[in-house]
XYZ file of C-alpha atoms in Angstrom:
756
model
C -21.183 26.945 -35.546
C -18.930 29.493 -37.215
C -15.697 27.657 -36.550
C -16.625 24.276 -38.185
C -18.121 26.092 -41.161
C -14.897 28.004 -41.830
C -12.940 24.747 -41.446
C -15.162 23.158 -44.099
C -14.627 25.999 -46.556
C -10.860 26.043 -46.194
C -10.461 22.289 -46.304
C -12.734 21.872 -49.316
C -10.970 24.608 -51.236
C -7.565 23.030 -50.683
C -7.842 19.310 -51.130
C -11.255 17.818 -50.638
C -12.712 15.553 -48.017
C -9.529 13.605 -47.134
C -7.829 16.700 -45.826
C -11.075 17.822 -44.209
C -11.165 14.675 -42.044
C -7.496 15.096 -41.146
C -8.165 18.711 -40.119
C -11.164 17.626 -38.016
C -9.048 14.983 -36.312
C -6.647 17.713 -35.179
C -9.306 20.239 -34.199
C -9.242 21.708 -30.714
C -11.021 19.554 -28.127
C -14.672 20.320 -27.451
C -16.300 20.851 -24.057
C -17.477 17.237 -24.253
C -13.876 16.064 -24.822
C -12.727 18.042 -21.815
C -15.508 16.774 -19.587
C -14.634 13.206 -20.608
C -10.983 13.750 -19.676
C -11.933 15.318 -16.347
C -13.924 12.160 -15.589
C -11.086 9.775 -16.463
C -10.097 9.138 -12.865
C -13.599 8.058 -11.896
C -13.711 5.827 -14.986
C -10.376 4.130 -14.311
C -9.761 4.003 -10.608
C -11.808 0.892 -9.825
C -10.725 -1.274 -12.778
C -7.736 -2.980 -11.105
C -7.852 -6.042 -8.835
C -5.535 -7.072 -5.989
C -3.295 -4.021 -6.254
C -2.255 -3.906 -2.594
C -0.874 -1.203 -0.327
C 2.048 -2.019 1.996
C 1.158 -4.258 4.900
C 0.786 -3.367 8.579
C 1.529 -6.030 11.206
C -0.645 -6.825 14.202
C 1.043 -6.006 17.529
C 1.663 -9.693 18.285
C 3.211 -10.342 14.846
C 0.783 -13.180 14.174
C -0.828 -11.502 11.156
C -0.652 -8.558 8.824
C -3.246 -6.439 7.064
C -3.424 -4.317 3.942
C -5.823 -2.548 1.609
C -6.265 -3.825 -1.935
C -8.371 -2.958 -4.960
C -11.562 -4.951 -5.566
C -14.671 -4.568 -7.672
C -16.114 -1.174 -6.874
C -13.356 0.083 -4.571
C -11.086 -1.216 -1.847
C -11.113 -4.016 0.731
C -9.038 -4.482 3.874
C -7.675 -7.990 4.244
C -5.891 -9.833 7.063
C -3.400 -12.658 6.462
C -2.350 -15.187 9.095
C 1.468 -15.140 8.923
C 1.741 -18.859 9.769
C -1.059 -20.429 7.686
C -1.430 -17.634 5.063
C -5.195 -17.870 5.468
C -6.935 -14.676 4.379
C -9.971 -13.027 5.921
C -11.589 -9.624 5.970
C -9.990 -7.272 8.451
C -13.364 -6.022 9.713
C -16.945 -5.533 8.584
C -16.583 -2.653 6.159
C -20.352 -2.118 5.947
C -20.674 -1.580 9.688
C -17.531 0.528 9.851
C -18.790 2.762 7.027
C -22.024 3.372 8.910
C -20.216 4.114 12.164
C -17.690 6.424 10.551
C -20.369 8.153 8.505
C -22.362 8.821 11.679
C -19.284 10.327 13.332
C -18.380 12.425 10.272
C -22.008 13.359 9.595
C -21.657 12.490 5.959
C -22.179 9.262 3.953
C -19.271 6.836 3.733
C -19.287 4.001 1.202
C -18.132 0.600 2.519
C -15.783 0.010 -0.417
C -14.487 3.588 -0.356
C -13.456 3.992 3.288
C -11.471 7.262 3.417
C -8.173 5.890 4.758
C -5.480 3.702 3.252
C -3.876 2.077 6.305
C -4.743 1.453 9.920
C -3.139 0.058 13.064
C -4.563 -1.979 15.893
C -4.577 -0.235 19.269
C -3.413 -2.882 21.739
C -5.488 -5.777 20.471
C -7.561 -6.539 17.398
C -10.705 -4.958 18.792
C -9.777 -1.344 18.124
C -8.273 0.281 15.057
C -6.723 3.741 14.677
C -6.084 5.666 11.502
C -5.611 9.205 10.133
C -8.294 11.114 8.305
C -8.202 14.782 7.298
C -4.989 15.291 9.319
C -6.675 14.066 12.507
C -6.494 10.779 14.397
C -9.502 8.478 14.573
C -10.379 5.384 16.602
C -13.042 2.802 15.870
C -13.977 -0.092 18.152
C -14.810 -3.325 16.337
C -16.839 -4.938 19.115
C -19.639 -2.388 18.839
C -18.539 -0.407 15.763
C -18.271 3.073 17.220
C -15.933 5.724 15.827
C -14.587 8.899 17.381
C -11.994 11.534 16.563
C -8.938 11.500 18.818
C -8.344 14.783 20.584
C -4.740 15.846 21.051
C -4.638 17.511 24.479
C -1.315 19.243 23.846
C -1.097 22.949 23.173
C -0.939 23.687 19.408
C 2.253 25.215 18.007
C 2.520 27.253 14.836
C 4.712 25.072 12.578
C 6.256 23.591 15.710
C 8.080 26.745 16.887
C 5.555 29.183 18.438
C 3.098 28.015 21.075
C -0.552 29.038 20.791
C -0.969 30.690 24.181
C -4.695 31.105 23.625
C -5.048 27.353 24.136
C -4.292 25.702 27.497
C -1.272 23.449 27.812
C -1.713 19.797 28.657
C -1.001 20.087 32.372
C -2.046 16.660 33.565
C 0.157 15.483 36.476
C 3.226 13.558 35.255
C 3.751 10.552 37.535
C 7.275 9.707 38.670
C 8.622 6.278 37.648
C 8.483 5.045 41.245
C 4.845 6.069 41.467
C 5.331 8.255 44.560
C 5.170 11.782 43.153
C 3.592 13.734 40.329
C 4.786 16.931 38.705
C 2.784 19.723 37.108
C 2.793 23.506 36.689
C 0.896 25.985 38.836
C 1.007 29.729 38.129
C 3.750 29.216 35.526
C 5.992 27.376 38.036
C 6.909 23.718 38.512
C 5.474 21.929 41.525
C 5.472 18.362 42.822
C 3.035 16.601 45.121
C 2.199 13.134 46.305
C 0.673 10.884 43.659
C -3.061 11.363 43.535
C -3.024 14.861 45.030
C -2.099 16.654 48.215
C -0.164 19.784 49.082
C 2.112 20.961 46.270
C 5.772 21.783 46.870
C 7.133 24.530 44.622
C 10.296 23.653 42.758
C 10.485 27.070 41.097
C 9.288 30.542 41.915
C 10.623 32.664 39.064
C 8.169 31.652 36.341
C 5.831 34.175 34.759
C 3.473 34.452 31.802
C 6.340 35.845 29.733
C 8.865 33.306 30.971
C 7.052 30.147 32.027
C 7.778 26.530 32.817
C 6.104 24.380 30.191
C 4.323 21.341 31.677
C 4.394 19.553 28.329
C 8.191 19.277 28.563
C 8.379 17.694 32.052
C 10.652 14.619 31.971
C 11.351 12.454 35.051
C 14.671 10.656 35.466
C 14.352 6.846 35.690
C 15.288 6.909 39.387
C 12.667 9.595 40.143
C 15.308 11.833 41.713
C 15.433 14.534 39.045
C 13.352 16.415 36.538
C 14.178 18.211 33.341
C 11.779 20.874 32.064
C 11.940 23.703 29.548
C 11.462 27.309 30.542
C 9.934 29.268 27.661
C 9.959 32.876 26.509
C 7.194 33.099 23.919
C 7.964 34.051 20.333
C 6.006 36.364 18.078
C 2.429 35.144 17.677
C 1.779 36.201 14.090
C -1.751 35.418 12.891
C -2.969 35.215 9.306
C -6.489 36.543 8.954
C -8.729 35.164 6.196
C -12.237 36.236 5.239
C -14.569 33.404 4.265
C -16.896 35.180 1.888
C -19.582 32.511 1.521
C -19.637 30.237 4.580
C -22.108 27.378 4.317
C -25.454 27.980 5.935
C -25.055 31.684 6.628
C -25.339 34.851 4.630
C -22.610 36.986 6.155
C -18.860 36.542 5.704
C -16.779 35.124 8.552
C -13.286 35.954 9.759
C -10.824 33.082 10.256
C -7.581 33.444 12.195
C -4.564 31.117 12.207
C -1.313 31.176 14.147
C 1.203 31.319 11.321
C 4.876 32.159 12.002
C 6.736 33.372 8.930
C 10.449 33.550 8.048
C 12.327 35.904 10.322
C 9.745 35.864 13.095
C 10.936 35.367 16.686
C 10.399 31.766 17.758
C 9.841 30.438 21.283
C 13.074 30.451 23.254
C 13.399 27.232 25.260
C 15.944 26.832 28.077
C 16.396 23.389 29.625
C 16.395 23.366 33.440
C 17.622 20.417 35.520
C 16.039 20.119 38.985
C 16.967 17.909 41.925
C 13.610 17.021 43.509
C 14.853 16.431 47.073
C 16.996 19.555 47.407
C 15.165 21.772 44.948
C 18.486 22.691 43.344
C 18.102 24.293 39.904
C 20.644 24.122 37.109
C 19.811 26.075 33.959
C 21.802 24.367 31.218
C 24.480 26.567 29.652
C 23.250 27.430 26.146
C 26.766 27.861 24.710
C 26.362 24.549 22.860
C 22.911 25.353 21.504
C 22.817 29.098 20.770
C 20.067 30.677 18.696
C 18.000 27.542 18.624
C 15.378 27.160 15.944
C 14.006 24.144 17.736
C 14.812 21.787 20.609
C 13.314 18.334 20.852
C 11.573 17.259 24.044
C 14.089 16.212 26.698
C 14.653 12.463 27.134
C 16.498 10.565 29.863
C 18.973 7.793 29.123
C 17.903 4.451 30.652
C 20.747 4.489 33.209
C 19.533 7.855 34.568
C 22.993 9.400 34.525
C 22.258 11.826 31.699
C 19.470 13.433 29.716
C 19.622 14.468 26.082
C 17.817 16.654 23.561
C 18.212 17.476 19.879
C 19.100 20.945 18.696
C 18.784 22.646 15.296
C 20.401 26.067 14.935
C 18.400 28.876 13.345
C 19.285 28.859 9.681
C 19.714 25.053 9.647
C 23.505 25.138 9.395
C 24.036 22.921 12.431
C 22.348 20.051 14.250
C 23.455 18.473 17.527
C 22.532 16.051 20.246
C 23.176 17.733 23.577
C 23.909 15.420 26.523
C 23.520 16.749 30.076
C 25.173 15.113 33.075
C 22.481 14.459 35.679
C 24.715 15.083 38.693
C 26.445 18.295 37.558
C 24.248 19.752 34.855
C 27.276 20.070 32.591
C 26.417 19.678 28.910
C 28.476 18.361 26.033
C 27.823 17.784 22.324
C 27.328 14.041 21.899
C 27.357 14.527 18.156
C 27.547 17.580 15.900
C 26.593 17.969 12.260
C 27.756 21.074 10.443
C 26.878 22.026 6.873
C 28.118 24.649 4.456
C 24.549 24.960 3.188
C 21.914 23.214 5.285
C 21.406 20.198 7.481
C 18.271 18.559 6.163
C 16.405 18.579 9.480
C 13.532 16.300 8.457
C 15.912 13.511 7.387
C 18.043 13.430 10.518
C 18.328 10.049 12.221
C 19.927 9.293 15.587
C 19.595 6.385 18.008
C 21.483 5.733 21.220
C 23.215 2.389 21.575
C 23.275 1.152 25.170
C 21.729 2.620 28.344
C 24.259 5.450 28.711
C 24.282 6.748 25.155
C 27.992 6.038 24.833
C 27.447 5.166 21.174
C 25.071 6.736 18.682
C 24.006 5.597 15.223
C 23.864 8.862 13.278
C 22.884 9.778 9.712
C 25.080 12.334 7.984
C 25.688 13.816 4.533
C 29.225 14.912 5.466
C 30.805 12.948 2.570
C 28.245 14.140 0.030
C 25.792 11.208 0.435
C 23.402 10.357 3.230
C 25.085 7.560 5.215
C 25.207 6.030 8.668
C 28.002 6.491 11.167
C 28.751 5.043 14.597
C 29.549 7.994 16.884
C 31.298 7.978 20.269
C 28.628 9.714 22.364
C 31.178 10.925 24.925
C 33.560 12.675 22.540
C 31.340 13.236 19.491
C 33.932 11.621 17.257
C 33.253 9.080 14.537
C 34.153 5.557 15.706
C 33.574 4.075 12.266
C 31.437 4.358 9.185
C 28.567 1.903 8.864
C 27.628 2.573 5.237
C 29.556 4.163 2.378
C 29.322 4.653 -1.365
C 27.750 6.843 -4.053
C 24.218 6.008 -2.941
C 21.717 7.234 -0.365
C 20.340 5.771 2.885
C 16.630 6.615 2.642
C 15.285 5.250 5.925
C 16.456 3.367 9.040
C 14.039 0.599 9.962
C 15.654 -0.883 13.065
C 18.846 -0.630 15.091
C 19.531 -3.966 16.828
C 21.808 -3.171 19.769
C 22.354 -6.766 20.789
C 23.330 -8.019 17.362
C 24.901 -4.677 16.483
C 23.106 -4.529 13.168
C 21.121 -1.894 11.254
C 18.183 -2.575 8.924
C 17.704 0.208 6.396
C 16.312 1.275 3.023
C 18.570 2.788 0.388
C 18.471 3.833 -3.249
C 21.107 4.154 -5.949
C 23.212 1.167 -4.883
C 22.429 -1.045 -7.891
C 24.315 -0.058 -11.065
C 22.191 0.383 -14.173
C 18.971 0.785 -12.198
C 16.747 3.766 -11.580
C 18.636 5.536 -8.735
C 15.386 6.349 -6.966
C 14.268 2.732 -6.506
C 14.216 1.826 -2.801
C 15.736 -1.470 -1.680
C 16.207 -2.871 1.821
C 19.383 -4.119 3.476
C 20.979 -5.258 6.730
C 24.507 -4.357 7.786
C 26.722 -4.758 10.860
C 27.750 -1.772 12.946
C 31.322 -2.153 11.681
C 30.189 -1.807 8.045
C 30.604 -5.466 7.193
C 28.176 -8.141 6.016
C 25.904 -5.999 3.874
C 22.906 -8.228 3.048
C 20.447 -7.215 0.286
C 16.890 -8.337 1.051
C 14.808 -7.143 -1.942
C 16.329 -8.340 -5.227
C 13.576 -7.439 -7.726
C 14.332 -4.482 -10.007
C 11.569 -2.237 -8.689
C 10.664 0.245 -5.987
C 10.107 -1.536 -2.655
C 8.177 -0.716 0.493
C 8.860 -3.296 3.209
C 6.907 -4.006 6.411
C 8.819 -5.995 9.050
C 7.187 -8.117 11.715
C 7.652 -6.853 15.293
C 10.287 -9.530 16.028
C 12.104 -8.793 12.749
C 11.891 -12.425 11.559
C 9.525 -11.821 8.605
C 8.655 -9.032 6.241
C 6.048 -8.265 3.608
C 7.657 -6.830 0.503
C 5.379 -4.641 -1.625
C 7.157 -3.739 -4.867
C 6.205 -2.210 -8.198
C 7.304 -0.021 -11.097
C 5.357 2.325 -13.321
C 4.993 -0.628 -15.693
C 4.584 -3.337 -12.993
C 1.475 -3.510 -10.798
C 2.112 -4.024 -7.094
C 3.293 -7.443 -5.971
C 3.273 -8.414 -2.284
C 5.339 -11.296 -0.946
C 6.058 -12.730 2.486
C 9.799 -13.143 2.969
C 12.242 -14.292 5.627
C 14.074 -11.372 7.188
C 17.319 -13.239 7.787
C 18.204 -13.461 4.130
C 15.209 -12.192 2.134
C 14.216 -15.723 1.022
C 10.686 -15.979 -0.416
C 8.201 -17.775 1.825
C 4.992 -17.241 -0.171
C 3.305 -14.798 -2.560
C 0.549 -12.698 -0.999
C -1.054 -10.596 -3.755
C -0.346 -9.743 -7.376
C -2.033 -6.803 -9.047
C -4.287 -7.550 -12.037
C -4.714 -4.626 -14.460
C -6.248 -6.522 -17.395
C -9.487 -4.495 -17.279
C -7.569 -1.267 -16.934
C -5.427 -2.150 -19.923
C -8.536 -3.036 -21.914
C -9.897 0.420 -21.073
C -6.854 2.009 -22.742
C -4.279 2.272 -19.966
C -0.657 2.249 -21.109
C 2.272 2.602 -18.790
C 4.155 5.894 -19.087
C 7.589 5.970 -20.649
C 10.672 6.456 -18.515
C 13.146 8.851 -20.095
C 16.570 10.001 -18.920
C 18.807 12.739 -20.245
C 21.876 14.589 -19.034
C 21.367 17.652 -16.852
C 22.968 21.069 -16.916
C 26.417 19.682 -16.164
C 26.360 17.276 -19.103
C 27.060 14.352 -16.752
C 24.220 13.850 -14.265
C 21.266 11.716 -15.333
C 17.907 13.453 -14.974
C 14.923 11.096 -14.748
C 11.382 11.731 -15.887
C 8.138 10.239 -17.199
C 6.348 10.787 -20.490
C 2.561 10.354 -20.901
C 1.173 10.477 -24.437
C -2.411 10.649 -25.742
C -4.054 7.257 -26.057
C -4.646 8.046 -29.742
C -1.049 9.221 -30.189
C -0.010 9.731 -33.827
C 3.788 10.034 -34.277
C 3.208 11.968 -37.509
C 1.593 14.846 -35.592
C 3.145 17.648 -33.581
C 2.036 17.794 -29.948
C 2.312 20.682 -27.512
C 4.129 19.678 -24.307
C 2.956 20.278 -20.726
C 5.138 19.717 -17.688
C 3.667 18.728 -14.320
C 6.129 20.309 -11.864
C 6.855 19.946 -8.211
C 10.401 20.907 -7.338
C 10.402 21.211 -3.539
C 13.887 20.469 -2.168
C 12.417 18.168 0.495
C 11.868 15.101 -1.715
C 11.762 13.664 -5.228
C 8.424 13.507 -7.014
C 8.405 11.543 -10.263
C 6.411 8.362 -9.472
C 8.465 5.181 -9.209
C 5.761 2.773 -8.152
C 2.867 1.528 -10.276
C 0.430 4.194 -11.302
C -2.306 5.143 -11.169
C -3.141 3.174 -8.044
C 0.092 2.092 -6.390
C 1.311 3.220 -2.978
C 2.980 6.655 -3.004
C 2.533 6.694 -6.758
C 1.276 10.223 -7.142
C -1.770 8.536 -8.623
C -4.094 11.531 -8.784
C -1.423 13.625 -10.445
C -0.538 10.981 -13.051
C -4.141 10.202 -13.884
C -4.485 13.938 -14.398
C -1.479 13.768 -16.716
C -3.166 11.098 -18.837
C -6.453 12.984 -18.860
C -4.657 16.114 -20.014
C -2.613 14.203 -22.615
C -5.792 12.792 -24.122
C -6.743 16.318 -25.123
C -3.787 16.407 -27.547
C -0.722 17.015 -25.431
C 2.387 15.133 -24.360
C 2.580 15.501 -20.576
C 5.782 14.929 -18.602
C 7.133 15.007 -15.070
C 10.818 15.478 -14.217
C 13.070 15.511 -11.128
C 15.675 18.182 -11.752
C 18.580 19.211 -9.550
C 17.600 20.835 -6.266
C 15.379 17.931 -5.227
C 16.243 15.187 -2.737
C 17.175 11.491 -2.712
C 20.331 11.870 -4.762
C 23.676 13.327 -3.656
C 24.046 16.272 -1.287
C 25.387 18.366 -4.190
C 22.320 17.488 -6.254
C 19.992 18.832 -3.538
C 22.223 21.777 -2.611
C 21.372 23.473 -5.930
C 18.213 24.678 -4.193
C 20.064 26.394 -1.316
C 19.195 30.091 -1.350
C 18.166 29.475 -4.968
C 14.502 28.422 -5.015
C 13.902 30.275 -8.270
C 16.106 27.683 -9.979
C 13.638 24.771 -9.561
C 15.960 22.625 -11.669
C 14.963 24.505 -14.845
C 18.342 24.188 -16.583
C 18.083 20.405 -16.156
C 14.410 20.334 -17.154
C 14.963 22.329 -20.326
C 17.943 20.133 -21.262
C 15.729 17.072 -20.717
C 12.957 18.517 -22.897
C 15.445 19.315 -25.685
C 16.951 15.830 -25.536
C 13.524 14.225 -25.903
C 12.587 16.564 -28.745
C 15.815 15.598 -30.549
C 14.649 11.971 -30.510
C 10.942 12.518 -31.131
C 9.783 14.891 -33.909
C 6.258 14.834 -32.449
C 7.508 16.556 -29.276
C 6.917 20.238 -30.022
C 9.054 22.339 -27.670
C 7.964 25.529 -29.363
C 4.735 25.106 -27.343
C 5.545 24.111 -23.747
C 3.195 24.658 -20.834
C 3.653 23.935 -17.156
C 1.478 23.476 -14.061
C 1.999 22.791 -10.392
C 0.631 23.367 -6.913
C 2.087 24.844 -3.706
C 5.876 24.871 -4.234
C 4.972 23.637 -7.734
C 2.834 26.733 -8.129
C 5.794 28.880 -7.250
C 7.928 26.976 -9.773
C 5.225 27.383 -12.426
C 5.210 31.132 -12.008
C 9.028 31.206 -11.981
C 9.077 29.295 -15.276
C 7.266 32.214 -16.885
C 9.299 34.846 -15.030
C 12.795 33.469 -15.556
C 12.393 31.107 -18.543
C 9.586 32.721 -20.524
C 11.555 32.152 -23.725
C 10.927 28.423 -23.263
C 7.708 28.023 -21.272
C 4.701 29.645 -22.943
C 1.813 29.075 -20.512
C 1.345 28.044 -16.890
C -1.349 27.130 -14.388
C -0.162 27.852 -10.833
C -2.156 26.482 -7.891
C -1.817 27.839 -4.335
C 1.784 28.908 -4.748
C 4.169 30.233 -2.106
C 5.168 32.920 -4.560
C 7.074 35.022 -2.048
C 8.798 32.892 0.558
C 8.632 35.704 3.118
C 4.855 35.246 3.069
C 4.944 31.481 3.560
C 5.435 29.305 6.642
C 8.640 29.614 8.652
C 9.526 25.914 8.736
C 9.782 25.149 5.006
C 11.320 28.395 3.889
C 14.045 28.932 6.485
C 15.159 25.354 5.798
C 16.010 26.195 2.175
C 16.638 29.953 2.174
C 18.206 30.241 5.626
C 18.091 32.884 8.330
C 18.189 35.815 8.673
C 15.943 36.779 5.780
C 18.227 38.101 3.028
C 18.313 38.858 -0.673
C 17.764 35.204 -1.661
C 14.101 35.593 -0.625
C 13.639 38.527 -2.995
C 15.528 36.771 -5.795
C 12.981 33.944 -5.734
C 9.959 36.221 -5.271
C 7.195 36.232 -7.838
C 6.137 39.599 -6.443
C 9.493 41.298 -6.813
C 10.009 39.802 -10.277
C 6.445 40.108 -11.583
C 7.433 42.566 -14.300
C 9.455 39.805 -15.978
C 6.346 37.792 -16.841
C 6.184 36.351 -20.336
C 3.524 34.018 -21.711
C 0.054 33.192 -20.401
C -0.567 32.698 -16.682
C -3.553 31.291 -14.792
C -3.430 31.659 -10.971
C -5.745 29.446 -8.879
C -6.081 29.742 -5.076
C -8.381 28.526 -2.343
C -9.751 31.389 -0.292
C -9.178 29.427 2.981
C -5.741 27.977 2.240
C -4.230 27.159 5.671
C -0.933 25.872 4.275
C 0.204 28.834 2.177
C -1.150 32.265 3.053
C -3.555 33.013 0.175
C -2.445 36.650 0.349
C 0.691 35.417 -1.425
C -1.375 34.871 -4.598
C -3.130 38.199 -4.255
C 0.169 40.036 -3.826
C 1.397 38.509 -7.088
C -1.845 39.627 -8.735
C -1.303 43.123 -7.380
C 2.281 43.233 -8.696
C 1.208 41.955 -12.124
C -1.500 44.613 -12.377
C 1.001 47.317 -11.458
C 3.369 45.937 -14.134
C 0.490 45.985 -16.681
C 0.719 42.214 -17.208
C -2.294 40.181 -18.352
C -3.204 37.023 -16.431
C -6.158 34.923 -15.347
C -7.171 34.442 -11.701
C -9.590 32.013 -10.043
C -10.284 32.329 -6.294
C -12.349 29.395 -4.997
C -14.563 30.506 -2.084
C -13.962 28.295 0.945
C -11.267 26.373 -0.931
C -8.331 24.908 0.998
C -4.708 24.340 -0.059
C -5.694 21.184 -1.940
C -8.238 22.974 -4.129
C -8.480 21.348 -7.533
C -6.355 18.347 -6.545
C -7.817 16.034 -3.908
C -10.690 17.925 -2.291
C -12.940 20.784 -3.160
C -14.666 21.404 -6.503
C -12.126 19.279 -8.360
C -14.123 18.853 -11.569
C -14.719 22.577 -12.057
C -11.129 23.606 -11.309
C -9.606 20.799 -13.383
C -11.878 21.684 -16.310
C -10.741 25.291 -16.105
C -7.095 24.166 -16.157
C -7.655 21.930 -19.179
C -9.551 24.622 -21.073
C -6.776 27.128 -20.374
C -4.115 24.896 -21.881
C -6.260 24.118 -24.924
C -6.679 27.843 -25.593
C -3.081 28.750 -24.799
C -1.211 25.978 -26.597
C -3.542 24.589 -29.267
C-alpha cells in the first residue's frame, strides 16, 4: 500500500489527476499482470485453425498426413493424393487412451504429445518420437509401447557404455548360409540357426574387443568387416536428486558423460576373409587420431567397403574406401578446413554400385555447395551448385537421371537469406529448376516416387499454407490447407517486425525480430530485452509463422510477447558465428565462443534505437538457455557496459565441463586457451549488472556443476547474483517441461525489478 500512496502524493503535488493517471499507466507491473503474461501461451495456443505441420507420405505414396490446429488442440488428417479426399488419420480418442495407459498419465485426444508420425510398413501401425524415445501404436487394437533400442549406449557417440551389453544378435550373411557374432570378445561364424562356431579371431580381449554392433557382411557373403575397439575414458557425471518423488531420502544418479579432452574409443577396421580366415587390419595412416568412424558399409558390387572419418579437432573429414581383395585403403574424398569441418552438416552419397562417383557437400569455396567427386582419385569432377548462397539439405540423389533435389537459402536477391526454397539440378550443374516460388520459408515433403510434393510455407506474418504440387516443375495441383488466425488476431496477436542492420563489418546484414507490447505507446521509453541463442550449429530467429508454425520457435516467441506485454521491447537476433550463411559468417565462432555475435547484436540494437526513440538502449536485458545461457552470462562479463541484466538458464558456462561432441566441434582439440577465454568461471570477476542463474538439478544435457562452479567463482569474486536450483529439473527447466509457470514468473519478476 505504501507505493501507490507515495505515487498519489507526488503526482497530486505536481500536476493533478491527469499526470496521476499517466504515472499509473507506467507503473511497474503487478503480480496479477505477471501471472496474466505467464498464462498467455495457454490463452493463445488453441485460437488458430488449419495451421498445418509439414506432411508425411504413406509408404505407398497414395496419401499423406499432417497435424493441424483445430478447436481445442490438434487433429491428424490424411489426404488421398489422387482424389484429395480428407479423413482423420486415426481415432484420436482411442489413441489417447492407449498412449495414456502406456505412459501412466492422462493424455488428451486433441493434445497428443507428438507432432508427426510415420506408418510402419502399412497403415495399421504408426511410429513416432516422444521424450527422446521411439514409440509404436497399432491401430487395429490401439495398443502402444515404447521401442527399445537393443544397441549398447554410447556417451555422445564416442565412448561405449561397457556396463550395458552390446547387441550381439547373430548377423545373417546375405546368402543365408552363415551368421556372425562375437564370443569372448572375438568374432565367430556358424551355420545359420546355430551349430558349432568357428573362430575368425583369437586376439580379442575386454580391453581390445571385436564389437558385434559393427559387423558388416559383403554382398557376396565372402568377407566381413568389423571394428576392433580399445575403450576410451568412461567419465561419469554424478548428480544427487535431493527430493525424488515418493521417497524421503536423496538418490544418486550417474551418467556416462565424456568431456572435451577425454580419450574416446579407438576403432580399428578389420577385413576378414571368411573361408581362409585371413585378417587385414586396415592401415590407419589415412584416418589417424579419429574422433569418430561411421559404421562400415559395403558397396553394392562387393569390391570395396567404405566408412566415414572425422579427425579429432574437426579439421578434416574423409570417406575411406577399402579394397575387398587387398585391404588397401584410399581416400575417396577429403575435406580439409582451416577452422572446422561442420560434421553435422556433411553430406555424401555414392553414385553407382562401385562408388566411382560421390555427391559431396563442401564449404571449400566459402559457401556450402555440392560437388561431384571422382571416388577413385578423390578429385573434383565438376561442381554441381555454385554461388553466394547455401545448400541447406539434400532431399534425393537420382542416379539414373543424374539429378539432385535439394533445399537452399540465400539464392533469391532481396529476400530474407534464411528462407528455404527447393530446387532440382543436373549433376553437371545445368538446368537449375526452382520449385517453390512463394516469398516465404518452405518445408517440402516429396512423395516416395518423387512425382508429387506437399509444400508447407509461411512467414512470421503469413500463417502456414500447404499445397500439393507437381515435382517435375513445381506446378500447383491443389491447395490443401490455409491457416486461419482471425480469432488469434482478435485476441491481440500482431506479427513481429523484421528488422535488419549492418553488422560489425559495416557490410553484412544482420537479421532479427522485434516484439512490442500490445499496448505499445511510441511516446514512451521501453527497456529492451534480448532473447539469445547463439550456438554455432544453426540459426535461431524464427522464419516461419509464429507462434504455432513448424520449427517456429513458438514457445520462445510467445514468451517474448508475454514478456513484452509487461512493458518491454523484446528482440531476437542472429549475429555472426551462427550457421546458414557463409563459411566466414559461421567461422567467427571458431575458438571464440565468448563472442556470441555481440558486436553485431550491439550494432543492431543501436541501429534500431536510432530509428525508434522508444527503444531505450540504456536499459538492455538478455536471457537464454543452454548455449544461450552461456551467452547471457558472457554478455554481462564481456559487454557489461551495454547489457544491464541477464537471466541464464542451464548454461554450459565452462566448455571444459560440457559434453565432448558440441564443444570440441567449435573450440577444437586438444583443449587450449580458447576454452578458458570463453569460461564464465575464469572470467567471473568481470561481472557487471544483475544476474539470475537458473538450473535444473538433474540436467542430463549440461552438467549442472557448471552452474555451481560459476556460483562459486562469483562468490569468491564478491559478486552479487541470484540463483534458482529446481529440484529434479532437467535441461529444459522453465522452457518446455518442468514447473514452467513458476520459473517463467521468476524470470519476468527479475526483469521488472532490474530494468523497470
